[in-house]
Short mmCIF file of N, CA and C in Angstrom, two decimals:
data_model
loop_
_atom_site.label_atom_id
_atom_site.label_comp_id
_atom_site.label_asym_id
_atom_site.label_seq_id
_atom_site.Cartn_x
_atom_site.Cartn_y
_atom_site.Cartn_z
N MET A 1 -7.70 19.71 -9.72
CA MET A 1 -6.75 18.49 -10.53
C MET A 1 -7.30 17.73 -9.68
N PRO A 2 -6.87 16.19 -10.22
CA PRO A 2 -7.30 14.93 -9.56
C PRO A 2 -6.04 14.94 -8.92
N ARG A 3 -6.36 13.72 -7.57
CA ARG A 3 -4.74 13.91 -6.18
C ARG A 3 -4.46 12.70 -7.63
N THR A 4 -3.02 12.48 -7.53
CA THR A 4 -2.64 11.11 -8.02
C THR A 4 -2.49 9.86 -6.82
N ILE A 5 -3.38 8.49 -7.18
CA ILE A 5 -3.08 8.11 -5.78
C ILE A 5 -1.60 6.93 -6.81
N THR A 6 -1.10 6.01 -5.16
CA THR A 6 -0.28 5.88 -4.90
C THR A 6 -0.49 4.00 -4.95
N ALA A 7 0.52 3.08 -5.04
CA ALA A 7 -0.14 1.65 -3.82
C ALA A 7 1.72 1.02 -3.35
N HIS A 8 2.55 0.75 -2.48
CA HIS A 8 3.59 -0.03 -2.73
C HIS A 8 3.28 -0.77 -1.23
N LEU A 9 3.66 -2.08 -1.69
CA LEU A 9 4.23 -3.54 -1.67
C LEU A 9 5.56 -4.02 -1.31
N PHE A 10 5.43 -4.18 -0.70
CA PHE A 10 7.73 -6.16 0.28
C PHE A 10 6.91 -7.31 -0.36
N SER A 11 7.44 -7.53 -1.83
CA SER A 11 6.85 -8.41 -2.23
C SER A 11 8.38 -9.92 -2.21
N SER A 12 8.11 -11.20 -2.12
CA SER A 12 9.00 -11.93 -2.26
C SER A 12 9.64 -12.20 -3.99
N VAL A 13 10.86 -12.82 -4.16
CA VAL A 13 10.43 -13.12 -5.78
C VAL A 13 9.38 -14.26 -6.07
N ASN A 14 8.35 -14.92 -5.58
CA ASN A 14 7.68 -15.35 -6.17
C ASN A 14 5.92 -14.70 -5.78
N GLY A 15 6.54 -13.68 -5.51
CA GLY A 15 4.82 -12.44 -5.41
C GLY A 15 4.65 -12.65 -4.07
N VAL A 16 5.25 -12.98 -2.79
CA VAL A 16 4.52 -13.38 -1.68
C VAL A 16 4.38 -12.00 -1.15
N VAL A 17 3.39 -11.40 -0.72
CA VAL A 17 3.38 -9.53 0.03
C VAL A 17 2.64 -10.13 1.01
N GLU A 18 2.38 -10.54 1.96
CA GLU A 18 1.07 -11.08 2.77
C GLU A 18 2.39 -11.61 4.12
N SER A 19 2.62 -10.51 4.85
CA SER A 19 3.04 -10.43 6.08
C SER A 19 4.73 -10.25 5.63
N PRO A 20 5.10 -9.35 4.50
CA PRO A 20 6.24 -9.49 4.96
C PRO A 20 7.00 -9.01 6.06
N ASP A 21 7.11 -8.56 6.87
CA ASP A 21 8.09 -8.83 8.19
C ASP A 21 8.73 -10.20 8.30
N ARG A 22 8.50 -11.37 7.54
CA ARG A 22 8.75 -12.24 8.06
C ARG A 22 10.36 -12.98 6.72
N PHE A 23 9.82 -11.36 5.97
CA PHE A 23 11.28 -11.94 4.90
C PHE A 23 11.57 -10.30 5.04
N GLN A 24 11.69 -9.74 4.90
CA GLN A 24 12.14 -8.08 4.51
C GLN A 24 13.65 -7.20 5.44
N PHE A 25 13.39 -7.71 6.42
CA PHE A 25 13.71 -7.19 7.42
C PHE A 25 15.86 -7.56 7.25
N ASP A 26 15.53 -8.13 6.62
CA ASP A 26 17.39 -8.66 7.14
C ASP A 26 17.94 -7.97 5.20
N ALA A 27 16.62 -7.07 4.58
CA ALA A 27 16.87 -6.92 2.82
C ALA A 27 16.44 -5.18 3.20
N PHE A 28 17.05 -4.64 4.58
CA PHE A 28 15.91 -3.27 3.95
C PHE A 28 17.31 -2.54 4.88
N GLY A 29 17.95 -1.21 3.93
CA GLY A 29 18.61 -0.68 4.33
C GLY A 29 18.53 0.80 4.39
N PRO A 30 19.44 1.82 4.36
CA PRO A 30 19.00 3.30 4.48
C PRO A 30 18.63 3.78 2.92
N GLU A 31 19.39 2.90 1.78
CA GLU A 31 18.20 2.90 0.73
C GLU A 31 16.50 2.54 0.35
N GLU A 32 16.17 2.00 1.43
CA GLU A 32 14.94 1.78 1.49
C GLU A 32 14.19 2.61 1.83
N GLY A 33 15.17 3.18 2.61
CA GLY A 33 14.42 3.80 3.92
C GLY A 33 14.02 5.00 2.45
N GLU A 34 15.15 5.65 2.25
CA GLU A 34 14.94 6.65 1.80
C GLU A 34 14.62 6.91 0.18
N LEU A 35 13.60 5.52 -0.45
CA LEU A 35 13.04 5.56 -1.49
C LEU A 35 11.39 5.63 -0.76
N MET A 36 11.39 4.88 0.30
CA MET A 36 10.24 4.89 1.30
C MET A 36 9.66 5.89 2.15
N SER A 37 10.71 7.01 2.17
CA SER A 37 10.42 9.10 2.63
C SER A 37 10.57 8.97 2.14
N ASN A 38 10.79 9.11 0.26
CA ASN A 38 10.35 9.78 -1.38
C ASN A 38 8.89 9.56 -2.11
N ALA A 39 8.73 8.18 -1.57
CA ALA A 39 7.10 7.64 -2.20
C ALA A 39 6.36 7.93 -1.23
N LEU A 40 6.36 8.52 0.49
CA LEU A 40 5.33 9.04 0.75
C LEU A 40 5.52 11.23 1.52
N ASP A 41 6.78 11.59 1.00
CA ASP A 41 6.67 12.69 0.32
C ASP A 41 5.30 13.66 0.01
N GLY A 42 4.35 14.12 0.47
CA GLY A 42 3.32 14.69 0.22
C GLY A 42 2.27 14.11 0.21
N VAL A 43 2.43 13.25 0.82
CA VAL A 43 1.11 12.09 1.04
C VAL A 43 0.41 12.40 1.88
N THR A 44 -0.91 12.73 1.97
CA THR A 44 -2.05 13.84 2.50
C THR A 44 -3.17 12.78 3.69
N ASP A 45 -3.30 11.91 2.37
CA ASP A 45 -4.25 10.38 2.81
C ASP A 45 -3.89 8.79 2.36
N ILE A 46 -4.52 8.27 3.07
CA ILE A 46 -3.74 6.93 2.78
C ILE A 46 -4.93 6.03 3.21
N VAL A 47 -5.21 5.12 2.05
CA VAL A 47 -6.90 4.48 2.07
C VAL A 47 -6.06 2.85 3.14
N ILE A 48 -6.89 2.39 3.50
CA ILE A 48 -6.13 1.46 4.05
C ILE A 48 -6.88 -0.13 4.76
N GLY A 49 -6.79 -1.36 4.82
CA GLY A 49 -7.59 -2.61 4.66
C GLY A 49 -8.22 -2.18 6.56
N ARG A 50 -8.94 -3.19 6.79
CA ARG A 50 -9.31 -2.90 8.27
C ARG A 50 -8.46 -3.58 8.73
N LYS A 51 -8.39 -4.70 8.64
CA LYS A 51 -7.46 -5.62 9.48
C LYS A 51 -5.91 -5.37 9.68
N LEU A 52 -5.32 -4.41 8.21
CA LEU A 52 -4.11 -3.91 8.79
C LEU A 52 -4.41 -2.53 9.51
N TRP A 53 -4.78 -1.45 9.28
CA TRP A 53 -5.55 -0.49 10.49
C TRP A 53 -6.00 -0.64 11.08
N GLN A 54 -5.61 -2.05 11.77
CA GLN A 54 -6.02 -2.15 13.46
C GLN A 54 -5.05 -3.32 13.78
N GLU A 55 -4.69 -2.99 13.15
CA GLU A 55 -2.68 -3.75 13.91
C GLU A 55 -1.69 -2.58 13.76
N TRP A 56 -1.92 -1.92 12.40
CA TRP A 56 -1.50 -0.20 13.08
C TRP A 56 -1.69 0.37 14.08
N SER A 57 -3.48 0.72 14.60
CA SER A 57 -3.29 1.50 14.87
C SER A 57 -3.18 1.07 16.84
N GLU A 58 -2.83 -0.49 16.63
CA GLU A 58 -2.22 -0.80 17.36
C GLU A 58 -0.98 -0.75 18.28
N TYR A 59 0.27 -0.55 16.90
CA TYR A 59 1.60 0.01 17.60
C TYR A 59 1.74 1.37 16.92
N TRP A 60 1.97 2.10 15.86
CA TRP A 60 2.17 3.04 15.64
C TRP A 60 1.86 4.34 16.35
N PRO A 61 0.68 4.62 17.20
CA PRO A 61 0.50 5.48 18.31
C PRO A 61 1.53 5.72 18.83
N GLY A 62 2.06 4.66 19.28
CA GLY A 62 2.97 5.60 20.25
C GLY A 62 4.66 5.09 20.36
N ALA A 63 5.09 4.97 18.37
CA ALA A 63 5.56 4.69 18.21
C ALA A 63 6.68 6.02 17.70
N ASP A 64 7.76 6.17 18.28
CA ASP A 64 8.55 7.36 17.66
C ASP A 64 10.33 7.24 17.14
N ASP A 65 9.26 6.72 15.34
CA ASP A 65 10.21 6.88 14.75
C ASP A 65 10.14 7.43 13.06
N PRO A 66 10.73 7.70 12.52
CA PRO A 66 10.28 8.34 10.80
C PRO A 66 8.40 8.38 10.17
N PHE A 67 8.43 7.15 10.33
CA PHE A 67 7.21 5.97 9.98
C PHE A 67 5.67 6.78 10.53
N GLY A 68 6.74 6.21 11.93
CA GLY A 68 5.12 7.13 13.12
C GLY A 68 4.89 8.68 12.86
N ALA A 69 6.37 9.47 12.68
CA ALA A 69 5.80 10.54 12.23
C ALA A 69 5.14 11.22 11.59
N PHE A 70 5.02 10.40 10.23
CA PHE A 70 4.10 10.34 9.23
C PHE A 70 2.83 9.27 9.50
N ILE A 71 2.38 8.59 10.15
CA ILE A 71 2.06 7.49 9.67
C ILE A 71 0.61 8.37 10.50
N ASN A 72 0.35 8.63 11.90
CA ASN A 72 0.07 9.20 12.82
C ASN A 72 -0.39 10.38 12.52
N PRO A 73 -0.65 10.88 11.68
CA PRO A 73 -1.35 12.56 11.83
C PRO A 73 -1.95 12.34 10.16
N VAL A 74 -1.39 11.92 9.34
CA VAL A 74 -1.88 11.88 8.03
C VAL A 74 -3.48 10.81 8.40
N ARG A 75 -4.41 10.63 7.54
CA ARG A 75 -5.70 11.17 7.27
C ARG A 75 -5.80 9.20 6.77
N LYS A 76 -6.78 8.11 7.30
CA LYS A 76 -6.32 7.38 7.29
C LYS A 76 -8.16 7.11 6.12
N HIS A 77 -8.07 6.37 5.80
CA HIS A 77 -9.18 5.97 4.93
C HIS A 77 -9.55 4.18 5.20
N VAL A 78 -10.43 4.12 5.80
CA VAL A 78 -10.50 2.37 6.29
C VAL A 78 -11.07 1.56 5.67
N VAL A 79 -11.26 0.53 4.29
CA VAL A 79 -11.78 -0.97 3.89
C VAL A 79 -12.37 -1.00 5.34
N THR A 80 -13.76 -1.13 5.25
CA THR A 80 -14.44 -2.55 6.72
C THR A 80 -16.12 -2.89 5.69
N GLY A 81 -16.12 -3.45 5.82
CA GLY A 81 -18.08 -3.85 6.19
C GLY A 81 -18.12 -4.25 8.00
N SER A 82 -16.64 -4.27 8.59
CA SER A 82 -17.80 -3.87 9.97
C SER A 82 -17.31 -3.59 11.18
N LEU A 83 -16.75 -2.30 10.76
CA LEU A 83 -16.17 -1.19 11.82
C LEU A 83 -16.89 -0.52 11.12
N SER A 84 -17.60 1.19 12.13
CA SER A 84 -18.61 2.03 11.46
C SER A 84 -18.37 3.35 13.25
N GLY A 85 -18.33 4.36 12.77
CA GLY A 85 -18.72 5.73 13.81
C GLY A 85 -17.17 5.90 13.94
N ASP A 86 -17.01 6.82 14.79
CA ASP A 86 -15.38 7.14 15.07
C ASP A 86 -14.68 6.10 15.40
N LEU A 87 -13.67 5.99 14.60
CA LEU A 87 -13.15 5.04 14.50
C LEU A 87 -11.53 5.89 15.11
N GLY A 88 -11.50 6.56 15.69
CA GLY A 88 -10.01 7.87 16.19
C GLY A 88 -8.88 7.38 15.19
N TRP A 89 -7.71 7.79 16.09
CA TRP A 89 -6.15 7.82 15.14
C TRP A 89 -6.31 8.60 13.69
N ASN A 90 -7.19 9.32 13.87
CA ASN A 90 -7.49 10.29 12.47
C ASN A 90 -8.28 9.39 11.65
N SER A 91 -9.07 8.73 11.37
CA SER A 91 -9.55 7.18 10.26
C SER A 91 -11.17 7.08 10.33
N THR A 92 -11.31 7.27 9.57
CA THR A 92 -12.73 7.06 8.88
C THR A 92 -13.21 5.66 8.21
N ALA A 93 -14.18 5.72 8.23
CA ALA A 93 -14.68 4.19 7.37
C ALA A 93 -14.99 4.24 6.34
N VAL A 94 -14.31 3.75 5.49
CA VAL A 94 -15.31 3.83 4.01
C VAL A 94 -16.41 3.21 4.14
N THR A 95 -17.52 3.69 3.39
CA THR A 95 -18.44 3.44 3.12
C THR A 95 -19.23 3.07 1.87
N GLY A 96 -20.21 1.86 1.14
CA GLY A 96 -19.53 1.87 0.29
C GLY A 96 -18.78 1.01 -0.32
N ASP A 97 -18.87 1.19 -1.35
CA ASP A 97 -17.97 0.39 -2.67
C ASP A 97 -16.83 1.96 -2.29
N PRO A 98 -15.10 0.51 -1.94
CA PRO A 98 -14.36 1.32 -2.31
C PRO A 98 -13.74 1.86 -3.52
N VAL A 99 -14.19 1.62 -4.12
CA VAL A 99 -13.69 2.22 -5.84
C VAL A 99 -14.41 2.75 -5.79
N GLU A 100 -15.44 3.28 -6.11
CA GLU A 100 -16.42 5.11 -5.61
C GLU A 100 -15.26 5.88 -4.75
N TYR A 101 -15.88 5.68 -3.46
CA TYR A 101 -15.03 6.03 -2.48
C TYR A 101 -14.02 6.84 -2.83
N VAL A 102 -12.98 6.09 -2.99
CA VAL A 102 -11.47 6.37 -3.22
C VAL A 102 -11.43 7.20 -4.82
N GLU A 103 -12.54 7.10 -5.92
CA GLU A 103 -12.72 8.44 -6.72
C GLU A 103 -12.23 9.30 -6.68
N ARG A 104 -13.63 9.24 -5.77
CA ARG A 104 -14.25 10.58 -4.90
C ARG A 104 -13.57 11.52 -3.60
N LEU A 105 -12.49 10.86 -3.27
CA LEU A 105 -11.95 11.24 -2.58
C LEU A 105 -10.73 11.51 -3.64
N ARG A 106 -10.00 11.16 -4.60
CA ARG A 106 -9.02 11.70 -5.57
C ARG A 106 -9.39 13.11 -5.90
N GLU A 107 -10.80 13.33 -6.28
CA GLU A 107 -11.64 15.09 -6.79
C GLU A 107 -11.75 15.66 -5.82
N SER A 108 -11.49 15.53 -4.27
CA SER A 108 -11.63 15.88 -3.25
C SER A 108 -10.09 16.82 -2.62
N GLY A 109 -10.05 17.87 -2.00
CA GLY A 109 -8.38 17.95 -0.87
C GLY A 109 -7.49 18.06 -1.66
N SER A 110 -6.24 18.01 -1.66
CA SER A 110 -5.77 18.31 -2.36
C SER A 110 -3.94 17.82 -1.31
N GLY A 111 -2.87 17.04 -2.19
CA GLY A 111 -1.73 16.00 -1.88
C GLY A 111 -2.51 14.92 -2.29
N GLY A 112 -1.12 13.73 -2.05
CA GLY A 112 -0.90 12.59 -2.08
C GLY A 112 -2.16 11.47 -1.70
N ILE A 113 -2.33 10.45 -1.97
CA ILE A 113 -2.93 9.24 -1.81
C ILE A 113 -2.10 8.54 -1.82
N THR A 114 -2.70 7.23 -1.15
CA THR A 114 -1.38 6.06 -1.37
C THR A 114 -2.35 5.06 -1.10
N VAL A 115 -2.47 4.13 -1.32
CA VAL A 115 -2.91 2.74 -0.48
C VAL A 115 -1.81 1.95 0.12
N ALA A 116 -2.30 1.76 1.15
CA ALA A 116 -1.49 0.74 2.06
C ALA A 116 -1.35 -0.74 1.85
N GLY A 117 -2.70 -0.86 1.68
CA GLY A 117 -2.52 -2.44 1.88
C GLY A 117 -3.96 -2.82 2.52
N GLY A 118 -5.00 -3.81 2.80
CA GLY A 118 -4.37 -5.06 2.95
C GLY A 118 -4.12 -5.59 0.84
N ILE A 119 -3.98 -6.24 1.28
CA ILE A 119 -3.68 -7.41 -0.69
C ILE A 119 -4.73 -7.52 -0.95
N ASP A 120 -6.42 -7.45 -0.32
CA ASP A 120 -7.40 -7.71 -1.52
C ASP A 120 -7.76 -5.86 -1.62
N THR A 121 -7.66 -4.54 -0.23
CA THR A 121 -7.47 -3.97 -0.47
C THR A 121 -6.86 -3.13 -2.11
N VAL A 122 -5.63 -2.68 -2.18
CA VAL A 122 -4.50 -3.01 -3.25
C VAL A 122 -5.60 -3.53 -4.86
N ARG A 123 -5.27 -5.02 -4.66
CA ARG A 123 -6.03 -5.44 -5.37
C ARG A 123 -6.58 -4.79 -6.38
N THR A 124 -7.89 -4.96 -5.63
CA THR A 124 -8.89 -4.40 -6.00
C THR A 124 -9.00 -2.81 -6.36
N LEU A 125 -8.23 -1.87 -5.46
CA LEU A 125 -8.61 -0.89 -6.25
C LEU A 125 -7.19 -0.52 -7.62
N PHE A 126 -6.04 -1.50 -7.57
CA PHE A 126 -5.67 -1.11 -8.59
C PHE A 126 -6.05 -2.08 -9.88
N LEU A 127 -6.44 -2.51 -10.07
CA LEU A 127 -6.81 -3.21 -10.86
C LEU A 127 -8.19 -3.04 -11.37
N ALA A 128 -8.90 -1.86 -10.86
CA ALA A 128 -10.13 -1.04 -11.36
C ALA A 128 -9.67 -0.03 -11.46
N GLY A 129 -8.19 0.54 -11.95
CA GLY A 129 -7.69 1.44 -12.21
C GLY A 129 -7.95 2.66 -11.88
N VAL A 130 -7.60 2.84 -10.06
CA VAL A 130 -8.18 4.16 -9.35
C VAL A 130 -6.33 4.21 -9.06
N VAL A 131 -5.67 3.33 -8.64
CA VAL A 131 -4.21 3.05 -8.14
C VAL A 131 -3.22 3.81 -9.65
N ASP A 132 -2.91 4.94 -9.36
CA ASP A 132 -2.27 5.72 -10.76
C ASP A 132 -1.00 4.10 -11.21
N THR A 133 0.37 4.66 -9.66
CA THR A 133 1.26 3.54 -10.13
C THR A 133 1.15 2.81 -8.49
N LEU A 134 1.41 1.59 -9.06
CA LEU A 134 2.44 0.22 -8.05
C LEU A 134 3.65 -0.29 -8.24
N THR A 135 3.68 0.45 -6.99
CA THR A 135 5.78 -0.13 -6.71
C THR A 135 5.04 -1.38 -5.53
N LEU A 136 5.47 -2.55 -6.21
CA LEU A 136 6.63 -3.97 -5.75
C LEU A 136 8.36 -3.58 -5.12
N THR A 137 8.78 -3.57 -3.89
CA THR A 137 9.53 -4.33 -2.93
C THR A 137 9.86 -5.32 -3.77
N VAL A 138 10.32 -6.05 -4.34
CA VAL A 138 10.52 -7.29 -4.48
C VAL A 138 12.37 -7.35 -3.61
N HIS A 139 12.54 -8.28 -2.90
CA HIS A 139 13.20 -8.80 -2.39
C HIS A 139 13.55 -10.39 -2.43
N PRO A 140 15.24 -10.10 -2.24
CA PRO A 140 15.43 -11.20 -2.45
C PRO A 140 15.30 -12.97 -2.15
N VAL A 141 13.92 -13.27 -1.89
CA VAL A 141 13.68 -14.03 -1.15
C VAL A 141 13.13 -14.83 -1.67
N ALA A 142 12.52 -16.10 -1.85
CA ALA A 142 11.57 -17.11 -2.30
C ALA A 142 10.76 -17.95 -1.05
N THR A 143 9.21 -17.64 -0.29
CA THR A 143 8.60 -18.15 0.58
C THR A 143 7.83 -18.88 -0.35
N GLY A 144 7.36 -19.62 1.22
CA GLY A 144 5.67 -20.74 0.08
C GLY A 144 4.82 -20.43 1.07
N ASP A 145 5.03 -19.59 1.97
CA ASP A 145 4.10 -18.67 3.19
C ASP A 145 3.46 -18.12 2.46
N GLY A 146 2.33 -17.60 2.76
CA GLY A 146 1.31 -16.25 2.73
C GLY A 146 0.45 -16.11 0.81
N ARG A 147 0.03 -15.25 0.94
CA ARG A 147 -0.88 -14.75 -0.04
C ARG A 147 -0.11 -13.81 -0.96
N ARG A 148 -0.30 -14.40 -2.69
CA ARG A 148 0.18 -13.34 -3.40
C ARG A 148 -1.14 -12.23 -4.07
N LEU A 149 -0.15 -11.28 -3.79
CA LEU A 149 -0.82 -10.14 -5.06
C LEU A 149 -1.64 -10.08 -6.33
N PHE A 150 -1.13 -10.71 -6.86
CA PHE A 150 -1.74 -10.95 -8.24
C PHE A 150 -1.38 -12.56 -8.42
N ASP A 151 -2.60 -13.45 -7.82
CA ASP A 151 -2.85 -14.66 -7.63
C ASP A 151 -4.23 -15.31 -8.68
N GLU A 152 -4.15 -16.49 -8.43
CA GLU A 152 -4.91 -17.03 -9.47
C GLU A 152 -6.05 -16.67 -9.75
N SER A 153 -7.17 -15.35 -8.94
CA SER A 153 -7.90 -15.00 -9.47
C SER A 153 -7.62 -13.92 -10.14
N VAL A 154 -7.11 -13.26 -10.33
CA VAL A 154 -6.74 -12.54 -10.68
C VAL A 154 -6.37 -12.71 -12.85
N PRO A 155 -7.09 -12.22 -13.57
CA PRO A 155 -7.54 -12.77 -14.92
C PRO A 155 -5.94 -11.74 -15.19
N LEU A 156 -6.10 -12.49 -16.63
CA LEU A 156 -4.81 -11.49 -17.12
C LEU A 156 -5.14 -9.93 -17.54
N THR A 157 -4.01 -9.40 -17.17
CA THR A 157 -3.92 -7.98 -16.77
C THR A 157 -2.62 -7.71 -17.20
N ARG A 158 -2.46 -6.91 -18.20
CA ARG A 158 -0.92 -5.85 -18.55
C ARG A 158 -0.83 -5.14 -18.21
N LEU A 159 0.48 -5.28 -17.06
CA LEU A 159 1.30 -4.02 -16.88
C LEU A 159 2.22 -2.73 -17.41
N THR A 160 2.55 -1.58 -17.44
CA THR A 160 3.91 -0.87 -17.62
C THR A 160 4.48 -0.82 -17.20
N LEU A 161 5.97 -0.56 -17.04
CA LEU A 161 7.12 -1.44 -15.83
C LEU A 161 7.25 0.89 -16.17
N VAL A 162 7.04 1.76 -15.23
CA VAL A 162 7.48 2.98 -15.54
C VAL A 162 8.37 3.52 -14.45
N ASP A 163 9.33 2.72 -13.42
CA ASP A 163 10.31 2.63 -12.85
C ASP A 163 11.14 1.90 -12.23
N SER A 164 12.32 1.35 -12.45
CA SER A 164 12.95 0.78 -11.43
C SER A 164 14.23 0.97 -10.93
N ALA A 165 14.61 0.88 -9.98
CA ALA A 165 16.01 1.09 -9.01
C ALA A 165 15.94 -0.76 -8.70
N VAL A 166 18.28 -0.79 -8.92
CA VAL A 166 17.99 -1.58 -7.18
C VAL A 166 19.13 -1.61 -6.79
N THR A 167 18.80 -1.79 -6.08
CA THR A 167 19.04 -1.21 -4.33
C THR A 167 20.84 -2.35 -4.12
N GLY A 168 21.69 -1.38 -3.08
CA GLY A 168 22.47 -2.19 -2.61
C GLY A 168 22.76 -3.13 -1.69
N LYS A 169 21.32 -3.88 -1.04
CA LYS A 169 20.49 -4.74 -0.73
C LYS A 169 20.45 -5.59 -1.72
N GLY A 170 20.16 -5.63 -2.62
CA GLY A 170 20.00 -6.22 -3.25
C GLY A 170 18.23 -6.07 -4.08
N ASN A 171 17.58 -5.40 -3.48
CA ASN A 171 15.86 -5.36 -3.89
C ASN A 171 15.75 -4.91 -5.13
N ALA A 172 14.77 -5.16 -5.90
CA ALA A 172 13.95 -4.67 -7.25
C ALA A 172 13.37 -3.57 -6.40
N VAL A 173 13.39 -2.78 -6.90
CA VAL A 173 11.65 -1.82 -7.00
C VAL A 173 11.29 -1.74 -7.88
N LEU A 174 10.49 -1.87 -8.27
CA LEU A 174 9.46 -2.00 -9.52
C LEU A 174 8.62 -1.27 -9.31
N THR A 175 8.03 -0.24 -10.19
CA THR A 175 6.88 1.02 -10.32
C THR A 175 5.74 0.48 -11.33
N TYR A 176 4.68 0.32 -12.08
CA TYR A 176 4.02 -0.46 -12.39
C TYR A 176 3.10 0.57 -12.96
N ALA A 177 2.33 0.35 -13.50
CA ALA A 177 1.20 1.06 -13.90
C ALA A 177 0.27 0.06 -15.24
N LEU A 178 -1.40 0.33 -14.77
CA LEU A 178 -2.24 -0.52 -15.45
C LEU A 178 -2.18 0.03 -17.55
N ARG A 179 -1.28 -1.21 -18.28
CA ARG A 179 -1.89 -0.96 -19.87
C ARG A 179 -2.73 -0.35 -19.68
N ARG A 180 -3.37 1.22 -20.70
CA ARG A 180 -4.42 0.92 -21.04
C ARG A 180 -4.54 0.55 -22.38
#
């Protein structure tokens, strides 16, 4: 049975998803933490872009918190054109076409798969139809700095809203699928 593939990004109201640490933490509370925990429940594999993997691999192995308890043992599949060999930190370099790789990953093993980033990785896999659902936690902030997930390079793409919630901190948690 094929495995479910999800993705999640934090976003500003004007669509910026790059460097959410600049805008999310004053609007991240217990509800957001519970939603994240629920989203990661049952995930056994994470697909992640090289730059984000490098940032996280420098910080999370020594971190003692709930996300560290999740991210450290989970299998990580790193989309990269520059890394190879033994990556350490329970990580494997994705070789070849990332869409084909993730489609093969879906058909093997058990447990959920989530795509954590980066922006290009999430965009490519979502628009290719490999990601079943994309959740955007939209924070009540606008910023002029940073890249957007759906920028001018993305053709007209129709989505279906499959779930939504608004938290006490004012975040809209919106889950979409590609409209078939």
